[in-house]
mmCIF file of C-alpha atoms and ligand atoms in Angstrom:
data_model
loop_
_atom_site.group_PDB
_atom_site.id
_atom_site.type_symbol
_atom_site.label_atom_id
_atom_site.label_comp_id
_atom_site.label_asym_id
_atom_site.label_seq_id
_atom_site.Cartn_x
_atom_site.Cartn_y
_atom_site.Cartn_z
ATOM 1 C CA UNK A 1 3.675 -27.584 -14.505
ATOM 2 C CA UNK A 2 6.785 -27.147 -16.313
ATOM 3 C CA UNK A 3 9.839 -25.552 -15.011
ATOM 4 C CA UNK A 4 9.024 -22.145 -14.519
ATOM 5 C CA UNK A 5 8.281 -19.979 -11.873
ATOM 6 C CA UNK A 6 6.447 -16.756 -10.919
ATOM 7 C CA UNK A 7 7.325 -14.887 -7.796
ATOM 8 C CA UNK A 8 4.633 -12.140 -6.364
ATOM 9 C CA UNK A 9 6.773 -10.129 -4.367
ATOM 10 C CA UNK A 10 5.820 -7.367 -1.354
ATOM 11 C CA UNK A 11 9.452 -5.531 -1.517
ATOM 12 C CA UNK A 12 7.991 -3.379 1.648
ATOM 13 C CA UNK A 13 8.007 -0.051 1.916
ATOM 14 C CA UNK A 14 11.726 0.472 0.194
ATOM 15 C CA UNK A 15 14.492 1.280 2.980
ATOM 16 C CA UNK A 16 16.404 -3.177 2.757
ATOM 17 C CA UNK A 17 16.342 -3.608 6.598
ATOM 18 C CA UNK A 18 12.789 -3.326 6.185
ATOM 19 C CA UNK A 19 12.525 -5.782 3.337
ATOM 20 C CA UNK A 20 11.743 -9.348 4.552
ATOM 21 C CA UNK A 21 14.272 -12.494 4.115
ATOM 22 C CA UNK A 22 12.380 -14.253 2.159
ATOM 23 C CA UNK A 23 11.987 -11.380 -0.716
ATOM 24 C CA UNK A 24 15.405 -11.051 -0.891
ATOM 25 C CA UNK A 25 15.833 -14.955 -1.383
ATOM 26 C CA UNK A 26 12.788 -14.521 -4.030
ATOM 27 C CA UNK A 27 14.247 -11.564 -6.250
ATOM 28 C CA UNK A 28 18.308 -14.016 -5.700
ATOM 29 C CA UNK A 29 16.973 -16.588 -7.486
ATOM 30 C CA UNK A 30 14.394 -14.880 -10.274
ATOM 31 C CA UNK A 31 16.587 -14.578 -13.589
ATOM 32 C CA UNK A 32 13.887 -11.388 -14.816
ATOM 33 C CA UNK A 33 12.648 -9.088 -12.835
ATOM 34 C CA UNK A 34 9.282 -7.009 -13.591
ATOM 35 C CA UNK A 35 7.868 -3.633 -12.382
ATOM 36 C CA UNK A 36 6.600 -0.891 -12.167
ATOM 37 C CA UNK A 37 9.602 1.545 -12.438
ATOM 38 C CA UNK A 38 9.537 3.489 -9.239
ATOM 39 C CA UNK A 39 10.443 0.417 -7.548
ATOM 40 C CA UNK A 40 13.022 -1.396 -9.358
ATOM 41 C CA UNK A 41 14.615 1.890 -9.081
ATOM 42 C CA UNK A 42 14.767 1.100 -5.287
ATOM 43 C CA UNK A 43 15.809 -2.005 -5.322
ATOM 44 C CA UNK A 44 18.227 -1.560 -8.791
ATOM 45 C CA UNK A 45 21.450 -2.288 -6.820
ATOM 46 C CA UNK A 46 19.681 -6.051 -6.048
ATOM 47 C CA UNK A 47 19.312 -6.465 -9.886
ATOM 48 C CA UNK A 48 22.777 -6.396 -11.320
ATOM 49 C CA UNK A 49 23.186 -9.888 -13.256
ATOM 50 C CA UNK A 50 19.110 -9.725 -14.320
ATOM 51 C CA UNK A 51 16.937 -9.258 -16.718
ATOM 52 C CA UNK A 52 14.517 -6.172 -16.088
ATOM 53 C CA UNK A 53 11.028 -5.221 -17.304
ATOM 54 C CA UNK A 54 10.482 -1.737 -15.910
ATOM 55 C CA UNK A 55 6.965 -0.621 -16.277
ATOM 56 C CA UNK A 56 4.763 2.874 -16.338
ATOM 57 C CA UNK A 57 2.248 2.703 -14.169
ATOM 58 C CA UNK A 58 -1.779 1.374 -14.974
ATOM 59 C CA UNK A 59 -0.010 -1.356 -17.076
ATOM 60 C CA UNK A 60 -0.633 -4.355 -14.684
ATOM 61 C CA UNK A 61 -2.084 -6.502 -16.473
ATOM 62 C CA UNK A 62 0.813 -6.581 -19.787
ATOM 63 C CA UNK A 63 3.363 -6.731 -16.390
ATOM 64 C CA UNK A 64 1.683 -10.135 -15.803
ATOM 65 C CA UNK A 65 1.563 -11.556 -18.887
ATOM 66 C CA UNK A 66 5.435 -10.770 -19.822
ATOM 67 C CA UNK A 67 5.559 -12.968 -16.501
ATOM 68 C CA UNK A 68 3.398 -15.521 -17.956
ATOM 69 C CA UNK A 69 5.145 -15.486 -20.992
ATOM 70 C CA UNK A 70 8.307 -16.029 -19.405
ATOM 71 C CA UNK A 71 7.803 -18.476 -16.947
ATOM 72 C CA UNK A 72 6.229 -20.133 -19.669
ATOM 73 C CA UNK A 73 9.761 -20.347 -21.689
ATOM 74 C CA UNK A 74 11.345 -21.540 -17.921
ATOM 75 C CA UNK A 75 12.462 -18.325 -16.610
ATOM 76 C CA UNK A 76 12.609 -17.703 -13.016
ATOM 77 C CA UNK A 77 10.900 -14.666 -12.437
ATOM 78 C CA UNK A 78 9.773 -11.859 -9.366
ATOM 79 C CA UNK A 79 7.137 -9.994 -10.023
ATOM 80 C CA UNK A 80 7.462 -6.936 -7.439
ATOM 81 C CA UNK A 81 5.069 -4.225 -5.574
ATOM 82 C CA UNK A 82 5.155 -1.851 -2.995
ATOM 83 C CA UNK A 83 4.551 -3.118 0.617
ATOM 84 C CA UNK A 84 2.896 -6.072 0.781
ATOM 85 C CA UNK A 85 2.087 -7.783 -2.860
ATOM 86 C CA UNK A 86 -1.646 -8.603 -1.475
ATOM 87 C CA UNK A 87 -2.827 -5.181 -0.520
ATOM 88 C CA UNK A 88 -3.988 -3.021 -3.959
ATOM 89 C CA UNK A 89 -1.019 -4.895 -5.275
ATOM 90 C CA UNK A 90 0.529 -7.085 -8.305
ATOM 91 C CA UNK A 91 -0.659 -10.847 -6.349
ATOM 92 C CA UNK A 92 -4.766 -10.761 -7.451
ATOM 93 C CA UNK A 93 -4.470 -9.775 -10.691
ATOM 94 C CA UNK A 94 -1.481 -12.279 -11.215
ATOM 95 C CA UNK A 95 -3.832 -14.742 -10.068
ATOM 96 C CA UNK A 96 -6.403 -13.906 -12.084
ATOM 97 C CA UNK A 97 -4.648 -13.607 -14.991
ATOM 98 C CA UNK A 98 -3.257 -17.012 -14.523
ATOM 99 C CA UNK A 99 -6.204 -18.895 -13.495
ATOM 100 C CA UNK A 100 -7.805 -17.139 -16.528
ATOM 101 C CA UNK A 101 -5.163 -18.702 -19.389
ATOM 102 C CA UNK A 102 -5.065 -22.101 -17.641
ATOM 103 C CA UNK A 103 -1.159 -21.284 -16.375
ATOM 104 C CA UNK A 104 0.730 -24.563 -15.424
ATOM 105 C CA UNK A 105 3.978 -22.480 -13.661
ATOM 106 C CA UNK A 106 4.220 -22.699 -10.061
ATOM 107 C CA UNK A 107 3.649 -19.221 -8.588
ATOM 108 C CA UNK A 108 4.435 -18.362 -4.792
ATOM 109 C CA UNK A 109 3.045 -15.234 -3.441
ATOM 110 C CA UNK A 110 6.373 -13.446 -1.269
ATOM 111 C CA UNK A 111 4.089 -10.796 1.817
ATOM 112 C CA UNK A 112 5.800 -7.328 2.528
ATOM 113 C CA UNK A 113 5.459 -4.845 5.112
ATOM 114 C CA UNK A 114 2.355 -2.799 4.156
ATOM 115 C CA UNK A 115 2.165 1.149 3.940
ATOM 116 C CA UNK A 116 -0.161 0.405 6.737
ATOM 117 C CA UNK A 117 2.036 -1.128 8.836
ATOM 118 C CA UNK A 118 5.195 0.774 8.825
ATOM 119 C CA UNK A 119 3.302 4.332 8.567
ATOM 120 C CA UNK A 120 2.110 3.198 11.940
ATOM 121 C CA UNK A 121 5.407 2.685 12.859
ATOM 122 C CA UNK A 122 6.654 5.848 12.257
ATOM 123 C CA UNK A 123 3.644 7.782 14.792
ATOM 124 C CA UNK A 124 3.331 5.451 17.233
ATOM 125 C CA UNK A 125 1.058 2.822 17.748
ATOM 126 C CA UNK A 126 -1.800 3.661 15.877
ATOM 127 C CA UNK A 127 -3.398 0.521 15.028
ATOM 128 C CA UNK A 128 -3.547 -0.984 18.938
ATOM 129 C CA UNK A 129 -7.458 -1.763 17.914
ATOM 130 C CA UNK A 130 -9.273 -3.112 14.583
ATOM 131 C CA UNK A 131 -8.613 -0.928 11.350
ATOM 132 C CA UNK A 132 -9.614 -0.831 8.219
ATOM 133 C CA UNK A 133 -8.000 0.684 4.818
ATOM 134 C CA UNK A 134 -9.497 2.452 1.997
ATOM 135 C CA UNK A 135 -7.495 3.854 -0.990
ATOM 136 C CA UNK A 136 -8.818 6.826 -2.536
ATOM 137 C CA UNK A 137 -8.327 6.384 -5.281
ATOM 138 C CA UNK A 138 -11.203 5.626 -8.048
ATOM 139 C CA UNK A 139 -9.732 4.449 -10.850
ATOM 140 C CA UNK A 140 -11.043 1.014 -10.472
ATOM 141 C CA UNK A 141 -12.999 1.528 -8.213
ATOM 142 C CA UNK A 142 -16.608 3.467 -7.876
ATOM 143 C CA UNK A 143 -16.180 6.981 -5.620
ATOM 144 C CA UNK A 144 -19.485 5.869 -4.409
ATOM 145 C CA UNK A 145 -18.284 2.557 -2.667
ATOM 146 C CA UNK A 146 -15.652 4.399 -1.385
ATOM 147 C CA UNK A 147 -17.314 6.719 0.465
ATOM 148 C CA UNK A 148 -19.848 4.292 1.568
ATOM 149 C CA UNK A 149 -16.797 1.832 2.911
ATOM 150 C CA UNK A 150 -15.262 5.798 4.069
ATOM 151 C CA UNK A 151 -19.345 6.147 5.854
ATOM 152 C CA UNK A 152 -19.750 2.684 7.303
ATOM 153 C CA UNK A 153 -15.681 2.681 8.866
ATOM 154 C CA UNK A 154 -16.170 5.794 10.424
ATOM 155 C CA UNK A 155 -19.649 5.640 12.134
ATOM 156 C CA UNK A 156 -18.500 2.034 13.411
ATOM 157 C CA UNK A 157 -15.473 3.793 14.601
ATOM 158 C CA UNK A 158 -12.373 1.637 13.090
ATOM 159 C CA UNK A 159 -9.419 3.257 12.980
ATOM 160 C CA UNK A 160 -9.127 3.999 9.820
ATOM 161 C CA UNK A 161 -5.780 4.189 7.014
ATOM 162 C CA UNK A 162 -6.412 6.161 3.776
ATOM 163 C CA UNK A 163 -3.845 5.028 0.912
ATOM 164 C CA UNK A 164 -3.792 6.635 -2.417
ATOM 165 C CA UNK A 165 -5.399 10.197 -0.609
ATOM 166 C CA UNK A 166 -4.539 12.248 -3.649
ATOM 167 C CA UNK A 167 -6.449 10.378 -6.726
ATOM 168 C CA UNK A 168 -3.852 11.295 -9.692
ATOM 169 C CA UNK A 169 -3.907 14.768 -8.823
ATOM 170 C CA UNK A 170 -7.440 15.304 -7.285
ATOM 171 C CA UNK A 171 -7.673 17.554 -4.051
ATOM 172 C CA UNK A 172 -11.540 16.646 -3.419
ATOM 173 C CA UNK A 173 -11.369 13.320 -2.841
ATOM 174 C CA UNK A 174 -9.282 13.453 1.085
ATOM 175 C CA UNK A 175 -11.138 16.647 1.708
ATOM 176 C CA UNK A 176 -14.420 14.542 0.931
ATOM 177 C CA UNK A 177 -13.272 11.250 2.658
ATOM 178 C CA UNK A 178 -12.273 13.982 6.074
ATOM 179 C CA UNK A 179 -16.074 15.509 5.622
ATOM 180 C CA UNK A 180 -17.940 11.977 5.481
ATOM 181 C CA UNK A 181 -15.438 11.232 8.276
ATOM 182 C CA UNK A 182 -16.039 14.016 10.419
ATOM 183 C CA UNK A 183 -19.448 13.228 10.404
ATOM 184 C CA UNK A 184 -18.668 10.737 13.122
ATOM 185 C CA UNK A 185 -15.721 11.225 15.017
ATOM 186 C CA UNK A 186 -14.492 14.684 16.852
ATOM 187 C CA UNK A 187 -12.630 17.586 15.465
ATOM 188 C CA UNK A 188 -9.808 16.224 17.939
ATOM 189 C CA UNK A 189 -9.320 13.155 16.852
ATOM 190 C CA UNK A 190 -5.499 12.725 16.208
ATOM 191 C CA UNK A 191 -4.473 12.141 12.809
ATOM 192 C CA UNK A 192 -0.850 11.195 11.596
ATOM 193 C CA UNK A 193 0.202 11.977 7.838
ATOM 194 C CA UNK A 194 3.544 9.634 6.682
ATOM 195 C CA UNK A 195 5.202 10.568 3.416
ATOM 196 C CA UNK A 196 7.680 8.019 1.848
ATOM 197 C CA UNK A 197 7.504 6.117 5.328
ATOM 198 C CA UNK A 198 10.710 3.926 5.768
ATOM 199 C CA UNK A 199 12.264 4.914 3.317
ATOM 200 C CA UNK A 200 14.450 7.616 1.897
ATOM 201 C CA UNK A 201 12.490 10.779 2.134
ATOM 202 C CA UNK A 202 10.515 9.962 5.390
ATOM 203 C CA UNK A 203 8.264 12.639 7.138
ATOM 204 C CA UNK A 204 5.684 12.313 9.369
ATOM 205 C CA UNK A 205 3.857 14.408 10.922
ATOM 206 C CA UNK A 206 1.005 14.448 13.685
ATOM 207 C CA UNK A 207 -2.109 16.663 13.322
ATOM 208 C CA UNK A 208 -5.795 16.069 13.821
ATOM 209 C CA UNK A 209 -9.507 15.719 12.047
ATOM 210 C CA UNK A 210 -10.192 19.344 11.742
ATOM 211 C CA UNK A 211 -6.297 20.296 10.794
ATOM 212 C CA UNK A 212 -5.490 17.446 8.376
ATOM 213 C CA UNK A 213 -6.167 18.792 5.664
ATOM 214 C CA UNK A 214 -3.823 22.246 5.952
ATOM 215 C CA UNK A 215 -0.734 19.473 5.471
ATOM 216 C CA UNK A 216 0.839 18.473 2.287
ATOM 217 C CA UNK A 217 -0.822 14.861 1.430
ATOM 218 C CA UNK A 218 0.545 13.065 -1.996
ATOM 219 C CA UNK A 219 0.384 10.073 -3.563
ATOM 220 C CA UNK A 220 3.150 8.681 -1.428
ATOM 221 C CA UNK A 221 1.443 8.940 1.444
ATOM 222 C CA UNK A 222 -0.514 7.523 4.192
ATOM 223 C CA UNK A 223 -2.873 9.136 6.302
ATOM 224 C CA UNK A 224 -4.444 7.118 9.747
ATOM 225 C CA UNK A 225 -7.054 8.117 11.376
ATOM 226 C CA UNK A 226 -7.638 7.413 15.228
ATOM 227 C CA UNK A 227 -10.890 5.867 16.279
ATOM 228 C CA UNK A 228 -13.017 7.621 19.529
ATOM 229 C CA UNK A 229 -10.089 6.488 22.138
ATOM 230 C CA UNK A 230 -7.540 7.559 20.847
ATOM 231 C CA UNK A 231 -5.042 9.937 21.567
ATOM 232 C CA UNK A 232 -1.630 11.971 20.905
ATOM 233 C CA UNK A 233 0.725 11.857 23.274
ATOM 234 C CA UNK A 234 4.756 13.039 23.545
ATOM 235 C CA UNK A 235 6.059 9.043 22.453
ATOM 236 C CA UNK A 236 3.251 9.651 19.394
ATOM 237 C CA UNK A 237 -0.404 8.549 18.375
ATOM 238 C CA UNK A 238 -1.675 5.579 20.352
ATOM 239 C CA UNK A 239 -5.077 4.075 20.315
ATOM 240 C CA UNK A 240 -5.310 1.826 23.670
ATOM 241 C CA UNK A 241 -6.197 -1.559 23.360
ATOM 242 C CA UNK A 242 -8.116 -1.337 26.816
ATOM 243 C CA UNK A 243 -5.474 -3.683 29.131
ATOM 244 C CA UNK A 244 -5.996 -3.454 32.245
ATOM 245 C CA UNK A 245 -3.596 -1.489 34.541
HETATM 246 N N1 SAH B 1 0.718 -2.914 -1.898
HETATM 247 C C1 SAH B 1 1.159 -0.928 -1.052
HETATM 248 C C2 SAH B 1 0.171 -0.515 -1.496
HETATM 249 C C3 SAH B 1 0.317 0.151 -2.855
HETATM 250 S S1 SAH B 1 -1.025 1.508 -3.293
HETATM 251 C C4 SAH B 1 1.431 -1.439 0.332
HETATM 252 O O1 SAH B 1 1.072 -2.679 0.613
HETATM 253 O O2 SAH B 1 1.991 -0.767 0.987
HETATM 254 C C5 SAH B 1 0.136 3.223 -3.389
HETATM 255 C C6 SAH B 1 -0.354 3.968 -2.425
HETATM 256 O O3 SAH B 1 0.370 2.837 -1.233
HETATM 257 C C7 SAH B 1 0.307 5.098 -2.281
HETATM 258 O O4 SAH B 1 -0.900 6.102 -2.251
HETATM 259 C C8 SAH B 1 0.589 5.276 -0.485
HETATM 260 O O5 SAH B 1 -0.506 5.749 0.414
HETATM 261 C C9 SAH B 1 0.606 3.862 0.389
HETATM 262 N N2 SAH B 1 1.870 3.415 0.265
HETATM 263 C C10 SAH B 1 2.960 3.210 -0.532
HETATM 264 N N3 SAH B 1 4.260 2.738 0.260
HETATM 265 C C11 SAH B 1 4.356 4.122 1.155
HETATM 266 C C12 SAH B 1 4.921 4.458 1.766
HETATM 267 N N4 SAH B 1 6.814 4.324 1.958
HETATM 268 N N5 SAH B 1 4.852 5.262 3.085
HETATM 269 C C13 SAH B 1 3.966 6.397 2.907
HETATM 270 N N6 SAH B 1 2.676 5.510 2.510
HETATM 271 C C14 SAH B 1 2.952 4.891 1.297
#
């Protein structure tokens, strides 16, 4: 074991008040911070005394190699992800690369609030029962596997959270996903659409499975589709847990 250390940090949805104390401490202890440029911008004010390595999208492996190199020189590095770093984030690829390369630096995973949960909080209480998160990005996953997961999750009556709902600019993914889910669920099923949850520009709306495609849905959006018991009330979307009253 050398002296270097890598923190893989989930910074939460964006607003500082939703970042954990442990994440703030990990970034504070690091002398270099690595991440996707957009996330670096969200925490810029915390990085004044640090070396910053900002990357474009799809350069995840390079980011991990850079973290390893710095740690091997004895540096303390924070590799940042939005939301939770272990949910479609950097934790997995960092550990894969470290394991392959026989890394001798200490690696610590620091969790954060994932988009599913910050989006849910903007809508009410839609995730009160079993739920599945499904990413519609087919960059790293075959579309046929995504379709199968959508179909099975809908059939099993999971509440469904759709991440990356508009894969690299293509509209048809969200349409296809909605149509698969509607094979098993009523048109009137409540759907919450949340853009930029818990960060500047937050927008949340409640609609239905039948109507959801008439709303703007982009890569900054998480879509939550209720199960067969979910209802929309004046206080927001509620998925009953089933408590006897
Ligand atoms: N690790 C992240 C997810 C990264 S995948 C997490 O745990 O939240 C990127 C996708 O997450 C986006 O396409 C969007 O669907 C969702 N997302 C991330 N931040 C969001 C936010 N603040 N509001 C709504 N959706 C968000």
